Coordinates of C-alpha atoms and ligand atoms in Angstrom, one line a residue:
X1 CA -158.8 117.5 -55.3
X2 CA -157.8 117.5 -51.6
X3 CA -154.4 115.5 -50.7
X4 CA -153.4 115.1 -46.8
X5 CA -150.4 113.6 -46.0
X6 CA -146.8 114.5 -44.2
X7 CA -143.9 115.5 -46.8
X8 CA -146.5 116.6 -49.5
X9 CA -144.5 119.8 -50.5
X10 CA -141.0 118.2 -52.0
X11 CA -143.3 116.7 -54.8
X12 CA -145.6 119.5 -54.8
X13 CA -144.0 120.9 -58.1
X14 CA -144.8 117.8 -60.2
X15 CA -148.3 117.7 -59.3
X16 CA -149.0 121.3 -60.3
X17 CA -147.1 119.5 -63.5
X18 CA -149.9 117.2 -63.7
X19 CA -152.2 118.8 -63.7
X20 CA -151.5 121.2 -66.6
X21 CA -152.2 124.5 -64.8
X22 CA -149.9 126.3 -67.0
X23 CA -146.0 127.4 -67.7
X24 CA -145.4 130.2 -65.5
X25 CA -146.3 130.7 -61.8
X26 CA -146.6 133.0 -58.3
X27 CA -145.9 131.7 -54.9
X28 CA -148.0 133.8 -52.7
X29 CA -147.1 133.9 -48.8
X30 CA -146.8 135.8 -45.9
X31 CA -144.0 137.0 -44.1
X32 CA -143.7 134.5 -41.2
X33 CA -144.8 131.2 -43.6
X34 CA -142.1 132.5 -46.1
X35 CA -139.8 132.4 -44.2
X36 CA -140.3 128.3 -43.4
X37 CA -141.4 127.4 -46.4
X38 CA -141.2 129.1 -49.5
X39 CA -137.6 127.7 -49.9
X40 CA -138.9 124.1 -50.6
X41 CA -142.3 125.0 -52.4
X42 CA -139.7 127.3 -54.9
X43 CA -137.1 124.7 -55.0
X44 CA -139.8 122.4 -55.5
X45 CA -141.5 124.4 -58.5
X46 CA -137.9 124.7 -60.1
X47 CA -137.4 121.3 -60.4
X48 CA -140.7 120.8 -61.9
X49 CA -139.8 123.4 -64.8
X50 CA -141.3 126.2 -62.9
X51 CA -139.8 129.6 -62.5
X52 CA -142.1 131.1 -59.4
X53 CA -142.2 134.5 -58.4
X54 CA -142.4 134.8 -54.9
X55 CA -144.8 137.2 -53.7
X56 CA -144.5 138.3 -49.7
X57 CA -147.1 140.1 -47.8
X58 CA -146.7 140.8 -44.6
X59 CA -148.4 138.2 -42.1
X60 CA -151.7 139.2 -40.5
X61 CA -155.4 139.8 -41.1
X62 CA -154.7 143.0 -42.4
X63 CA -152.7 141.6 -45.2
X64 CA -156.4 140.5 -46.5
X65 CA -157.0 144.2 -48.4
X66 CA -157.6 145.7 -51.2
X67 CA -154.1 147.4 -50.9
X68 CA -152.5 143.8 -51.2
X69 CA -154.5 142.7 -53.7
X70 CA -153.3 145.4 -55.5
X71 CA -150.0 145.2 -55.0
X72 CA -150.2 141.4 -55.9
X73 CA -152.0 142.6 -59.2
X74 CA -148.9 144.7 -60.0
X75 CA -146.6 142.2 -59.5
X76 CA -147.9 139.6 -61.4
X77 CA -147.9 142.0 -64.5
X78 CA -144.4 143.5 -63.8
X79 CA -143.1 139.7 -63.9
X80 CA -145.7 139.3 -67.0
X81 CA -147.7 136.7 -65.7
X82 CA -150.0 136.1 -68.5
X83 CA -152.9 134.2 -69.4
X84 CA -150.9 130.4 -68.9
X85 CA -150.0 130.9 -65.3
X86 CA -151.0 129.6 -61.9
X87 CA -150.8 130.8 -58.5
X88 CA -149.8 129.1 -55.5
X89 CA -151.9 130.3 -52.0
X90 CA -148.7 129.1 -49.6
X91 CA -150.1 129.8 -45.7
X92 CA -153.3 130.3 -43.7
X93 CA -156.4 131.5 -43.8
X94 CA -155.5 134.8 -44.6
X95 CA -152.9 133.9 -47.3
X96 CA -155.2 131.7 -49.0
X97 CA -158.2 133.9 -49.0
X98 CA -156.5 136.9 -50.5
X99 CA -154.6 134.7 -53.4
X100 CA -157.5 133.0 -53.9
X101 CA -159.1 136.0 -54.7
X102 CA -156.2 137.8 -56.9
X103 CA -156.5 134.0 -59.0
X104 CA -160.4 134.8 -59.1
X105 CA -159.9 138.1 -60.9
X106 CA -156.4 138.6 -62.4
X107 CA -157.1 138.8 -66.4
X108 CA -160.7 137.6 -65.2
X109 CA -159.4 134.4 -63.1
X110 CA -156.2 132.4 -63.3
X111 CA -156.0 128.3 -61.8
X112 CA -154.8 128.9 -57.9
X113 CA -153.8 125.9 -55.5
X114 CA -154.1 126.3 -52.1
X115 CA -151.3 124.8 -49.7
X116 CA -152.5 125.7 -46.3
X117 CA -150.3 125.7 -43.1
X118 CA -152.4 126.5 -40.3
X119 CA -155.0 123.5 -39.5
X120 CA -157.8 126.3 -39.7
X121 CA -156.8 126.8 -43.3
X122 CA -156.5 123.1 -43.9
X123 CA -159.8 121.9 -42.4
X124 CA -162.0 125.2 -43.6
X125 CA -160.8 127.6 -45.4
X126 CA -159.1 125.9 -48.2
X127 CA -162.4 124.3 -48.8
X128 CA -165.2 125.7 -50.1
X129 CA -164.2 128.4 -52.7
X130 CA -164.8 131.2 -50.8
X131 CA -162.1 133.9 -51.2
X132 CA -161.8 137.8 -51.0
X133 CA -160.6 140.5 -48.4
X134 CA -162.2 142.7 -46.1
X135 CA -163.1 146.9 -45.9
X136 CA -163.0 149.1 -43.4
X137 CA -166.7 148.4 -43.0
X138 CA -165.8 144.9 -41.9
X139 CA -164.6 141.6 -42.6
X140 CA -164.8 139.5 -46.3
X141 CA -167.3 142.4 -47.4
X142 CA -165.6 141.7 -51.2
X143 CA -164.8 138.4 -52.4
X144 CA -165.6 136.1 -55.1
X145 CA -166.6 132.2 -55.1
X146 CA -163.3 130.5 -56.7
X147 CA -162.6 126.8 -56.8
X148 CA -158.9 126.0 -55.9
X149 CA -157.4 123.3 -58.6
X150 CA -155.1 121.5 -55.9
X151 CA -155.5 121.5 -52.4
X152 CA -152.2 120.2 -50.5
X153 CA -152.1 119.7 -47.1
X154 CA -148.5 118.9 -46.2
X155 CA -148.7 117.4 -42.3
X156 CA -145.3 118.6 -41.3
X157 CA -146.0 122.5 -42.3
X158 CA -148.4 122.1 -38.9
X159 CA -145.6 121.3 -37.0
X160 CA -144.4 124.8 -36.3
X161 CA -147.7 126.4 -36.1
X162 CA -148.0 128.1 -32.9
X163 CA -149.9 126.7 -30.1
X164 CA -152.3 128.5 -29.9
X165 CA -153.0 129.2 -33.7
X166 CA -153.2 125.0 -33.4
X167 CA -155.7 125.2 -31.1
X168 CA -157.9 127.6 -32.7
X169 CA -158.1 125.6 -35.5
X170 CA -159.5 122.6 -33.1
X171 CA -162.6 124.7 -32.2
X172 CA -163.7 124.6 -36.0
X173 CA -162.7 120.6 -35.9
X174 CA -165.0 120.0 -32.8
X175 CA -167.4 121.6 -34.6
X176 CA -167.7 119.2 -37.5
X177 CA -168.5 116.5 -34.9
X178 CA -171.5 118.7 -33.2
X179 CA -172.7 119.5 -36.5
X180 CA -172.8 116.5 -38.8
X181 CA -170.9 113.8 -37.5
X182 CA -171.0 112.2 -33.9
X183 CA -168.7 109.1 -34.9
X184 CA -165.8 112.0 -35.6
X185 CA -167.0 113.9 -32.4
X186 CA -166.7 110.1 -29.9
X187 CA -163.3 109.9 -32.0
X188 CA -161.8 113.8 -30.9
X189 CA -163.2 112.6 -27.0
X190 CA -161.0 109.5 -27.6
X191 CA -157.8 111.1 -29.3
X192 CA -157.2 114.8 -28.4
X193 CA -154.4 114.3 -26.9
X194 CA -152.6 112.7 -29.3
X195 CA -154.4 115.0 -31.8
X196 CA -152.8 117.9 -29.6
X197 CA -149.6 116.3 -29.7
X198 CA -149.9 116.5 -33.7
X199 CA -149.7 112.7 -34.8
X200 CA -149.3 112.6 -38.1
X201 CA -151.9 109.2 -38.7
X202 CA -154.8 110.9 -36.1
X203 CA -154.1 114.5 -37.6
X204 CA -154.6 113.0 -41.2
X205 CA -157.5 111.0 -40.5
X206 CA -159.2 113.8 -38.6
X207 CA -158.3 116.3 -41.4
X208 CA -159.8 114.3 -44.2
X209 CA -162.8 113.7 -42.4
X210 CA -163.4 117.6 -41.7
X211 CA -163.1 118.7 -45.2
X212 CA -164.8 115.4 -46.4
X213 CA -167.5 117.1 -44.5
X214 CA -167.2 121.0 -45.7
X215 CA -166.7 119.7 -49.4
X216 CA -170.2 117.4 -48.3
X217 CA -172.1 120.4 -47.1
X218 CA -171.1 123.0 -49.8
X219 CA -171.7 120.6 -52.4
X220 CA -175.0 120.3 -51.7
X221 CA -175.1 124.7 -51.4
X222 CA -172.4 126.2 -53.1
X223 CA -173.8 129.7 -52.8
X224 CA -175.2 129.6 -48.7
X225 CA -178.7 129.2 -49.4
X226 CA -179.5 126.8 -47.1
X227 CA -177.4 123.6 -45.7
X228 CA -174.6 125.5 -45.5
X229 CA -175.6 128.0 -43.0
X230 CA -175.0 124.6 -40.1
X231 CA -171.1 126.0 -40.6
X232 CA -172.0 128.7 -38.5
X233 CA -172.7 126.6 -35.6
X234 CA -171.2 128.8 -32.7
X235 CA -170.1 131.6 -34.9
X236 CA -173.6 134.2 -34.3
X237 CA -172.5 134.4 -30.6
X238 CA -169.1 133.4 -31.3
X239 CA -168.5 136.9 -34.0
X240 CA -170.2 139.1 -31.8
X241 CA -167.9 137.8 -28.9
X242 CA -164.9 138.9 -31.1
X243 CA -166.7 142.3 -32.5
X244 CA -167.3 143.6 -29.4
X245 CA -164.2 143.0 -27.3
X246 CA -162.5 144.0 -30.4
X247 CA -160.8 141.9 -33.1
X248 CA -157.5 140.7 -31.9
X249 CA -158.1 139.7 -28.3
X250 CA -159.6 136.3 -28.6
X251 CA -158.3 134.3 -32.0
X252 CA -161.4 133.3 -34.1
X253 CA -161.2 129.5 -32.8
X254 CA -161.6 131.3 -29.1
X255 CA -164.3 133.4 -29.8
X256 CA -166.3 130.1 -32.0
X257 CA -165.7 127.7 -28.9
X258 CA -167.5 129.7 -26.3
X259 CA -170.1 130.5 -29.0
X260 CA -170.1 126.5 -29.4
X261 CA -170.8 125.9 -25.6
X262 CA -173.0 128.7 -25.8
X263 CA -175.1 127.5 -28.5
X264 CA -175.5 124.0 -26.5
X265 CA -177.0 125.5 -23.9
X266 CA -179.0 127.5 -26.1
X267 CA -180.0 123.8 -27.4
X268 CA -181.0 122.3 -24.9
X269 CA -183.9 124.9 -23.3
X270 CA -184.9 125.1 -27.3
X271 CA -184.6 121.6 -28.7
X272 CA -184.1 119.0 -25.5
X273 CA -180.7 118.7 -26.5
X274 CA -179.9 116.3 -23.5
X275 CA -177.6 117.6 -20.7
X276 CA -175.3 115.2 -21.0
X277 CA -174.1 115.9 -24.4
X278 CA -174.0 119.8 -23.1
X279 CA -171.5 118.7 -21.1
X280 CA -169.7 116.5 -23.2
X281 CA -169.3 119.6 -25.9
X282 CA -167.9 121.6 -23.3
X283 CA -165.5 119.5 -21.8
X284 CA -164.2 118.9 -25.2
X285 CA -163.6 122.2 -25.5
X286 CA -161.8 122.4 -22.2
X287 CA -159.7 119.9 -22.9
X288 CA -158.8 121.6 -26.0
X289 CA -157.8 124.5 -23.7
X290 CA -160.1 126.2 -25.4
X291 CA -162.5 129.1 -23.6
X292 CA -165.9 127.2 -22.5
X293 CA -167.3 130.6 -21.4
X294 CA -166.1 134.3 -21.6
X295 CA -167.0 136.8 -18.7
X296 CA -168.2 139.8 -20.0
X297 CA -169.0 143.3 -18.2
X298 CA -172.2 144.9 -18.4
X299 CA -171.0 146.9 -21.4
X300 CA -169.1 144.6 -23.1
X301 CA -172.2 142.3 -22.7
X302 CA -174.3 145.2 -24.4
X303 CA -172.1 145.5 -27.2
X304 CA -172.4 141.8 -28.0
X305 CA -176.0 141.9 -28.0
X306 CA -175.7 144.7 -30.3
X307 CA -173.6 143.4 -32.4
X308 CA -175.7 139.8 -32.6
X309 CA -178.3 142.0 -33.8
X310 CA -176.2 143.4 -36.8
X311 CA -175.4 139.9 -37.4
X312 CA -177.1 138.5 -40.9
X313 CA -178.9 136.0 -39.4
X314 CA -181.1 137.7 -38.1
X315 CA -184.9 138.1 -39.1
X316 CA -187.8 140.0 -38.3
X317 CA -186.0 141.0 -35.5
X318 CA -184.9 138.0 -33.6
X319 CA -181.8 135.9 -34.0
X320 CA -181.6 133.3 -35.2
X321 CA -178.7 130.3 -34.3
X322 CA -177.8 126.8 -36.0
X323 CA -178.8 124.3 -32.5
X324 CA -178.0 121.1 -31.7
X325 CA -181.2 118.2 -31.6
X326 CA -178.1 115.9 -30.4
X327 CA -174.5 115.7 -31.1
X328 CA -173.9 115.2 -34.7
X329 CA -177.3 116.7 -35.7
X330 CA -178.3 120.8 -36.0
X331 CA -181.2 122.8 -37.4
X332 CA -180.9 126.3 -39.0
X333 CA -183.0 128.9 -37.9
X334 CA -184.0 129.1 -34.4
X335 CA -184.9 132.1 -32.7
X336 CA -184.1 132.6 -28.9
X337 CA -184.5 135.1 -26.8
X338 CA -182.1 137.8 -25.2
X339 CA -183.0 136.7 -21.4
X340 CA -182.3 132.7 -22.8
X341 CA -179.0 134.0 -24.4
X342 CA -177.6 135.7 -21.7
X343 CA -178.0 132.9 -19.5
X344 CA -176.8 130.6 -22.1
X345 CA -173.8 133.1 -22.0
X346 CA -173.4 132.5 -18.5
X347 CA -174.8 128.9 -16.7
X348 CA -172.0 127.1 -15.1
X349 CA -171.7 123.7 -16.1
X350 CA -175.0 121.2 -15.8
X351 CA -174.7 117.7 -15.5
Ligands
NAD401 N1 -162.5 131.2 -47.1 C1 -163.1 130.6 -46.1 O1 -164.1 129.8 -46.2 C2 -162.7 130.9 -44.7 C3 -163.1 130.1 -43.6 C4 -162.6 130.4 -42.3 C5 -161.7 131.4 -42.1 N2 -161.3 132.2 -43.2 C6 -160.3 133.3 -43.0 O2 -159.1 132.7 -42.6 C7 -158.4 133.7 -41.9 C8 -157.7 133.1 -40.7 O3 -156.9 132.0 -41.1 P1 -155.8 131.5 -40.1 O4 -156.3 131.2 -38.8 O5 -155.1 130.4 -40.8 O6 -154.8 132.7 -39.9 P2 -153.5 133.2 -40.6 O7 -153.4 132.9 -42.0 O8 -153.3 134.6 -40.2 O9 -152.4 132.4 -39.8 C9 -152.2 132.5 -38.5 C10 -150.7 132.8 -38.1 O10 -149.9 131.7 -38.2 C11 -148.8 131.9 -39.1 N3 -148.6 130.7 -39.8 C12 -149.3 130.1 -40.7 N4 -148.9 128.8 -40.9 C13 -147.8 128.6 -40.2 C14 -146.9 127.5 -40.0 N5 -147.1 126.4 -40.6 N6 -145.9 127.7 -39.1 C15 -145.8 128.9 -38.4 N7 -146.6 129.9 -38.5 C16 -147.6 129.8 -39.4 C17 -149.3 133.1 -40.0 O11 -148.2 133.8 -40.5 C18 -150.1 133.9 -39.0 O12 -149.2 134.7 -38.2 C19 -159.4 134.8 -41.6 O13 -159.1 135.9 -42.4 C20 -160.7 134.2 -41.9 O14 -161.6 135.2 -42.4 C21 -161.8 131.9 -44.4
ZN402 ZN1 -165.1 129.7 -38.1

């Protein structure tokens, strides 16, 4: 169950009441979304009859380990969190895929609900049931498919999310449009702006639709054999933009829009994607202050190339991309090759 809506959190504590998911609970948070909001999701809890235990870790991508997960583990038993207990996934991405997975496999799986903050977290990762942490090796490498009970978006926790962390989250938005929905994708054109501005009515109509349509595509493959892999629009180039300039220098959101433009250019030489809706993706994207294209050196440029190729979607030696037929509409599977890439990674603007 999904609910979007402003002021969601003050009665957050009698739906988890509702819906049974047990007599003791954890609050699990990071540092900076603590801080904000943990007071009213506790305060919340109490009222309901709920004695949370509020579990911190410190905000970041590298608070998705093993090493958290552990800690998490030990203080769920210190506070004897035992087999009628819930957890609460309070934050982004991060937060949510690391309590998710600590629900999945503390004494074999506890009921988790997920109350995202970030709108990356809201319109993707919440959604879905994928959870887990990453090795040294590389990112999500262990993880387990979980289903959160509750998912509560709560408007007004957007309204002191960064910037830029906003924006980031508008790359994977844009995307639902490209890939399954050219109504939602006329709509963004029409009402970024006041999207940007973070009105509540456009931001929950916009919201809905985007996880109507992840809930719509995993549905149909739970497990990524097949439907689900048009997610990914953007995110071949986009992942090896961010693995070889090193993690940290474009956000995810960054890296996924230039791998979106990318991939549109990529469509039309492969699948007649017409040049007028190249250019309609990509000055979406601009508008959304969002990086069209990213100039890459010669070895940079080698190192994405290389890293393409390490990329699972690739088979008998080409890679393969999600493409565009026309906004709204992708196929899975379609090899290219590295001279059509590269210019796809560079053409100005066409039409
Ligand atoms: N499970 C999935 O299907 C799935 C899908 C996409 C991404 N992900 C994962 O999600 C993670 C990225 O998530 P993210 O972009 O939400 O990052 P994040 O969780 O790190 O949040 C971004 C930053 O914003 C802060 N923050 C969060 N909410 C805030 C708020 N309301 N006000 C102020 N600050 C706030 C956080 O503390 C953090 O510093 C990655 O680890 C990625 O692998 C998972
Ligand atoms: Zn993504």
């Amino acid at each position: 169950m999904i609910k979007i809506a402003p002021g969601l959190l003050k009665q957050f504590g009698g739906e988890c009441a509702r819906l049974k998911l047990g007599d003791r609970c954890a609050i699990i948070t990071d540092t900076n979304v603590g801080k904000i909001f943990a007071k009213p999701v506790y305060e919340s809890l109490l009222k309901a009859g709920f004695e949370p235990v509020l579990i911190t870790v410190t905000a970041g991508e590298t608070a998705k380990s093993l090493k958290s997960v552990q800690r998490c583990y030990d203080q769920l038993a210190a506070h004897r969190l035992e087999r009628k207990s819930f957890i609460v996934a309070l934050g982004g991405g991060v937060v949510g895929d690391l309590a998710g997975f600590v629900a999945a496999t503390y004494l074999r799986g506890i009921p988790f609900v997920q109350v995202p903050t970030t709108l990356l977290a809201q319109v993707d990762s919440s959604v879905g049931g994928k959870t887990g942490v990453n090795l040294k090796a590389g990112k999500n490498l262990v993880g387990a498919f979980y289903q959160p009970r509750l998912v509560l978006c709560d408007l007004d926790t957007l309204k002191t999310l960064p910037e830029r962390e906003f924006r980031t989250g508008l790359a994977e938005v844009i995307k639902y449009g490209i890939i399954y929905d050219a109504k939602l994708f006329a709509q963004l054109e029409r009402n970024l702006p006041r999207l940007i501005k973070r009105e509540a009515k456009i931001l929950a109509a916009v919201i809905a639709r985007c996880c109507e349509i992840k809930a719509e595509v995993v549905s149909k493959d739970e497990t990524e054999g097949g439907l689900r892999a048009i997610l990914n629009f953007g995110h071949t180039i986009g992942h090896a933009i961010e693995n070889s300039l090193g993690y940290g220098k474009y956000l995810h959101g960054e890296a996924i829009a230039a791998g979106q433009v990318a991939a549109a250019k990529l469509s039309q030489k492969i699948l007649g994607l017409p040049e007028r809706d190249v250019g309609r993706i990509e000055s979406l994207f601009m508008q959304a202050d969002l990086p069209a294209r990213i100039n890459l050196n010669s070895a940079q440029r080698k190192r994405l190339f290389t890293a393409m190729k390490l990329d699972k979607k690739v088979s008998g030696g080409e890679i393969k991309f999600v493409l565009a037929k026309k906004i709204g509409r992708v196929v899975c599977g379609q090899g290219a090759s590295q001279a059509l890439i590269e210019k796809a990674l560079t053409a100005e603007a066409q039409g």
